[in-house]
Amino acid sequence: MNESVQSSLKATIFFDGSFWIGVFERTNDTGYTVARTVFGGEPTEPEFYQYVIHHFSALQFGAPQKREIEEKKTNPKRAQREARKEMEKLKNSSRPCTFAQSYMKEELEKYKKEKKKITREEKEAREQEQFLIRQAKKKEKHRGH
């Protein structure tokens, strides 16, 4: 049972006005997922490498979305040239790709809706509990001593 799983990972680091942010895009058989982390100060290459080694498993990737994986076999030199071109393009734009941005925005919206629902349920439970306490107090007053 020697199954091969095709997976690709792309890391982008950019300055967001006040902090350095890392966006990790992972594409594999389950789909496309994105994780975001805040570095604070500008990470050097060794610091980034150490971060990936020690903290990659702790990154919280979102729910996978279906996206086709390109299965092209490329020459290593060509891949290196393309990576260099992409790095130059990223230096000029200093932003991750728009697909990753839209994905992170959708994940944030899902998180906000879920958090709002939980907060509303907790508030309703608290109000119901207070109502029952008030009812019990009223009932106790009417019973007499």
PDB file of C-alpha atoms in Angstrom:
ATOM      1  CA  MET A   1       0.000   0.000   0.000  1.00  0.00           C
ATOM      2  CA  ASN A   2       2.406   2.622  -1.198  1.00  0.00           C
ATOM      3  CA  GLU A   3       0.201   5.643  -1.925  1.00  0.00           C
ATOM      4  CA  SER A   4       1.820   8.912  -2.856  1.00  0.00           C
ATOM      5  CA  VAL A   5       0.153  12.101  -1.729  1.00  0.00           C
ATOM      6  CA  GLN A   6       0.841  15.189  -3.775  1.00  0.00           C
ATOM      7  CA  SER A   7       1.088  18.250  -1.615  1.00  0.00           C
ATOM      8  CA  SER A   8       2.439  21.750  -2.090  1.00  0.00           C
ATOM      9  CA  LEU A   9       3.103  24.522   0.394  1.00  0.00           C
ATOM     10  CA  LYS A  10       3.660  28.186  -0.314  1.00  0.00           C
ATOM     11  CA  ALA A  11       4.746  30.685   2.341  1.00  0.00           C
ATOM     12  CA  THR A  12       4.432  34.436   1.854  1.00  0.00           C
ATOM     13  CA  ILE A  13       5.735  37.046   4.290  1.00  0.00           C
ATOM     14  CA  PHE A  14       4.611  40.656   3.935  1.00  0.00           C
ATOM     15  CA  PHE A  15       4.496  43.883   5.939  1.00  0.00           C
ATOM     16  CA  ASP A  16       0.986  44.929   6.912  1.00  0.00           C
ATOM     17  CA  GLY A  17       1.704  48.479   8.004  1.00  0.00           C
ATOM     18  CA  SER A  18       2.648  47.615  11.580  1.00  0.00           C
ATOM     19  CA  PHE A  19       3.505  43.900  11.694  1.00  0.00           C
ATOM     20  CA  TRP A  20       5.151  41.267   9.520  1.00  0.00           C
ATOM     21  CA  ILE A  21       2.594  38.606   8.613  1.00  0.00           C
ATOM     22  CA  GLY A  22       3.135  35.124   7.241  1.00  0.00           C
ATOM     23  CA  VAL A  23       0.560  33.385   5.049  1.00  0.00           C
ATOM     24  CA  PHE A  24       0.945  29.641   4.507  1.00  0.00           C
ATOM     25  CA  GLU A  25      -1.021  28.160   1.586  1.00  0.00           C
ATOM     26  CA  ARG A  26      -1.267  24.364   1.487  1.00  0.00           C
ATOM     27  CA  THR A  27      -2.725  22.383  -1.415  1.00  0.00           C
ATOM     28  CA  ASN A  28      -3.107  18.603  -1.243  1.00  0.00           C
ATOM     29  CA  ASP A  29      -5.651  15.832  -1.916  1.00  0.00           C
ATOM     30  CA  THR A  30      -8.121  17.227   0.637  1.00  0.00           C
ATOM     31  CA  GLY A  31      -8.107  20.697  -0.938  1.00  0.00           C
ATOM     32  CA  TYR A  32      -6.723  24.198  -0.486  1.00  0.00           C
ATOM     33  CA  THR A  33      -6.192  25.602   3.017  1.00  0.00           C
ATOM     34  CA  VAL A  34      -4.597  28.758   4.373  1.00  0.00           C
ATOM     35  CA  ALA A  35      -3.067  29.652   7.743  1.00  0.00           C
ATOM     36  CA  ARG A  36      -1.979  33.089   8.897  1.00  0.00           C
ATOM     37  CA  THR A  37       0.518  34.050  11.583  1.00  0.00           C
ATOM     38  CA  VAL A  38       1.864  37.355  12.887  1.00  0.00           C
ATOM     39  CA  PHE A  39       5.625  37.604  13.319  1.00  0.00           C
ATOM     40  CA  GLY A  40       5.841  41.106  14.779  1.00  0.00           C
ATOM     41  CA  GLY A  41       9.316  42.189  13.682  1.00  0.00           C
ATOM     42  CA  GLU A  42      10.778  41.251  10.321  1.00  0.00           C
ATOM     43  CA  PRO A  43      11.936  37.628  10.526  1.00  0.00           C
ATOM     44  CA  THR A  44      15.330  36.737   9.103  1.00  0.00           C
ATOM     45  CA  GLU A  45      15.693  33.612   6.967  1.00  0.00           C
ATOM     46  CA  PRO A  46      17.099  31.501   9.839  1.00  0.00           C
ATOM     47  CA  GLU A  47      14.325  32.718  12.184  1.00  0.00           C
ATOM     48  CA  PHE A  48      11.694  31.861   9.588  1.00  0.00           C
ATOM     49  CA  TYR A  49      13.258  28.429   9.038  1.00  0.00           C
ATOM     50  CA  GLN A  50      13.250  27.763  12.807  1.00  0.00           C
ATOM     51  CA  TYR A  51       9.621  28.939  12.999  1.00  0.00           C
ATOM     52  CA  VAL A  52       8.592  26.504  10.271  1.00  0.00           C
ATOM     53  CA  ILE A  53      10.461  23.626  11.932  1.00  0.00           C
ATOM     54  CA  HIS A  54       9.119  24.226  15.443  1.00  0.00           C
ATOM     55  CA  HIS A  55       5.684  25.801  14.937  1.00  0.00           C
ATOM     56  CA  PHE A  56       4.341  24.502  11.613  1.00  0.00           C
ATOM     57  CA  SER A  57       2.315  21.757  13.292  1.00  0.00           C
ATOM     58  CA  ALA A  58       0.675  24.376  15.537  1.00  0.00           C
ATOM     59  CA  LEU A  59      -0.590  26.462  12.602  1.00  0.00           C
ATOM     60  CA  GLN A  60      -4.358  26.435  12.365  1.00  0.00           C
ATOM     61  CA  PHE A  61      -5.306  25.852   8.760  1.00  0.00           C
ATOM     62  CA  GLY A  62      -8.910  26.541   7.809  1.00  0.00           C
ATOM     63  CA  ALA A  63     -11.422  24.143   6.338  1.00  0.00           C
ATOM     64  CA  PRO A  64     -10.242  22.704   3.003  1.00  0.00           C
ATOM     65  CA  GLN A  65     -11.761  24.065  -0.195  1.00  0.00           C
ATOM     66  CA  LYS A  66     -11.689  22.074  -3.411  1.00  0.00           C
ATOM     67  CA  ARG A  67      -9.096  23.303  -5.868  1.00  0.00           C
ATOM     68  CA  GLU A  68      -7.399  21.473  -8.685  1.00  0.00           C
ATOM     69  CA  ILE A  69      -3.741  20.560  -8.228  1.00  0.00           C
ATOM     70  CA  GLU A  70      -1.601  21.080 -11.289  1.00  0.00           C
ATOM     71  CA  GLU A  71       0.321  17.875 -11.922  1.00  0.00           C
ATOM     72  CA  LYS A  72       2.999  19.230 -14.218  1.00  0.00           C
ATOM     73  CA  LYS A  73       6.490  17.820 -13.975  1.00  0.00           C
ATOM     74  CA  THR A  74       8.844  20.765 -14.285  1.00  0.00           C
ATOM     75  CA  ASN A  75      12.541  20.952 -14.770  1.00  0.00           C
ATOM     76  CA  PRO A  76      14.220  21.967 -11.467  1.00  0.00           C
ATOM     77  CA  LYS A  77      15.986  24.884 -13.140  1.00  0.00           C
ATOM     78  CA  ARG A  78      12.696  26.122 -14.582  1.00  0.00           C
ATOM     79  CA  ALA A  79      11.060  25.783 -11.155  1.00  0.00           C
ATOM     80  CA  GLN A  80      13.898  27.809  -9.654  1.00  0.00           C
ATOM     81  CA  ARG A  81      13.481  30.540 -12.297  1.00  0.00           C
ATOM     82  CA  GLU A  82       9.719  30.651 -11.709  1.00  0.00           C
ATOM     83  CA  ALA A  83      10.248  30.870  -7.948  1.00  0.00           C
ATOM     84  CA  ARG A  84      12.695  33.746  -8.462  1.00  0.00           C
ATOM     85  CA  LYS A  85      10.202  35.553 -10.731  1.00  0.00           C
ATOM     86  CA  GLU A  86       7.449  35.083  -8.172  1.00  0.00           C
ATOM     87  CA  MET A  87       9.710  36.415  -5.411  1.00  0.00           C
ATOM     88  CA  GLU A  88      10.414  39.529  -7.491  1.00  0.00           C
ATOM     89  CA  LYS A  89       6.705  39.952  -8.133  1.00  0.00           C
ATOM     90  CA  LEU A  90       5.975  39.613  -4.406  1.00  0.00           C
ATOM     91  CA  LYS A  91       8.669  42.150  -3.522  1.00  0.00           C
ATOM     92  CA  ASN A  92       6.897  44.658  -5.732  1.00  0.00           C
ATOM     93  CA  SER A  93       3.392  43.906  -4.497  1.00  0.00           C
ATOM     94  CA  SER A  94       4.232  42.807  -0.897  1.00  0.00           C
ATOM     95  CA  ARG A  95       0.847  41.077  -0.626  1.00  0.00           C
ATOM     96  CA  PRO A  96      -0.215  37.417  -0.822  1.00  0.00           C
ATOM     97  CA  CYS A  97      -2.315  36.229  -3.740  1.00  0.00           C
ATOM     98  CA  THR A  98      -5.942  37.316  -3.810  1.00  0.00           C
ATOM     99  CA  PHE A  99      -7.223  33.736  -3.533  1.00  0.00           C
ATOM    100  CA  ALA A 100      -5.528  33.376  -0.144  1.00  0.00           C
ATOM    101  CA  GLN A 101      -6.908  36.738   0.950  1.00  0.00           C
ATOM    102  CA  SER A 102     -10.469  35.812  -0.016  1.00  0.00           C
ATOM    103  CA  TYR A 103     -10.067  32.436   1.690  1.00  0.00           C
ATOM    104  CA  MET A 104      -8.888  34.060   4.933  1.00  0.00           C
ATOM    105  CA  LYS A 105     -11.745  36.562   4.746  1.00  0.00           C
ATOM    106  CA  GLU A 106     -14.293  33.734   4.393  1.00  0.00           C
ATOM    107  CA  GLU A 107     -12.736  31.896   7.354  1.00  0.00           C
ATOM    108  CA  LEU A 108     -12.905  35.080   9.445  1.00  0.00           C
ATOM    109  CA  GLU A 109     -16.576  35.564   8.540  1.00  0.00           C
ATOM    110  CA  LYS A 110     -17.355  31.946   9.514  1.00  0.00           C
ATOM    111  CA  TYR A 111     -15.549  32.442  12.826  1.00  0.00           C
ATOM    112  CA  LYS A 112     -17.436  35.692  13.518  1.00  0.00           C
ATOM    113  CA  LYS A 113     -20.826  34.085  12.797  1.00  0.00           C
ATOM    114  CA  GLU A 114     -20.017  31.102  15.011  1.00  0.00           C
ATOM    115  CA  LYS A 115     -18.793  33.350  17.843  1.00  0.00           C
ATOM    116  CA  LYS A 116     -21.898  35.560  17.553  1.00  0.00           C
ATOM    117  CA  LYS A 117     -24.182  32.513  17.699  1.00  0.00           C
ATOM    118  CA  ILE A 118     -22.428  31.164  20.813  1.00  0.00           C
ATOM    119  CA  THR A 119     -22.540  34.576  22.508  1.00  0.00           C
ATOM    120  CA  ARG A 120     -26.251  34.952  21.740  1.00  0.00           C
ATOM    121  CA  GLU A 121     -27.022  31.487  23.124  1.00  0.00           C
ATOM    122  CA  GLU A 122     -25.061  32.223  26.311  1.00  0.00           C
ATOM    123  CA  LYS A 123     -26.888  35.536  26.751  1.00  0.00           C
ATOM    124  CA  GLU A 124     -30.287  33.877  26.289  1.00  0.00           C
ATOM    125  CA  ALA A 125     -29.370  31.184  28.822  1.00  0.00           C
ATOM    126  CA  ARG A 126     -28.252  33.840  31.332  1.00  0.00           C
ATOM    127  CA  GLU A 127     -31.464  35.831  30.841  1.00  0.00           C
ATOM    128  CA  GLN A 128     -33.587  32.680  31.234  1.00  0.00           C
ATOM    129  CA  GLU A 129     -31.750  31.807  34.448  1.00  0.00           C
ATOM    130  CA  GLN A 130     -32.291  35.313  35.851  1.00  0.00           C
ATOM    131  CA  PHE A 131     -35.972  35.140  34.893  1.00  0.00           C
ATOM    132  CA  LEU A 132     -36.380  31.834  36.746  1.00  0.00           C
ATOM    133  CA  ILE A 133     -34.658  33.289  39.821  1.00  0.00           C
ATOM    134  CA  ARG A 134     -37.015  36.300  39.784  1.00  0.00           C
ATOM    135  CA  GLN A 135     -40.027  34.003  39.410  1.00  0.00           C
ATOM    136  CA  ALA A 136     -38.856  31.897  42.363  1.00  0.00           C
ATOM    137  CA  LYS A 137     -38.420  35.035  44.500  1.00  0.00           C
ATOM    138  CA  LYS A 138     -41.934  36.245  43.618  1.00  0.00           C
ATOM    139  CA  LYS A 139     -43.366  32.840  44.479  1.00  0.00           C
ATOM    140  CA  GLU A 140     -41.490  32.829  47.803  1.00  0.00           C
ATOM    141  CA  LYS A 141     -42.903  36.270  48.703  1.00  0.00           C
ATOM    142  CA  HIS A 142     -46.477  35.108  48.094  1.00  0.00           C
ATOM    143  CA  ARG A 143     -46.118  32.010  50.281  1.00  0.00           C
ATOM    144  CA  GLY A 144     -45.684  33.956  53.468  1.00  0.00           C
ATOM    145  CA  HIS A 145     -43.513  33.120  56.406  1.00  0.00           C
TER     146      HIS A 145
END
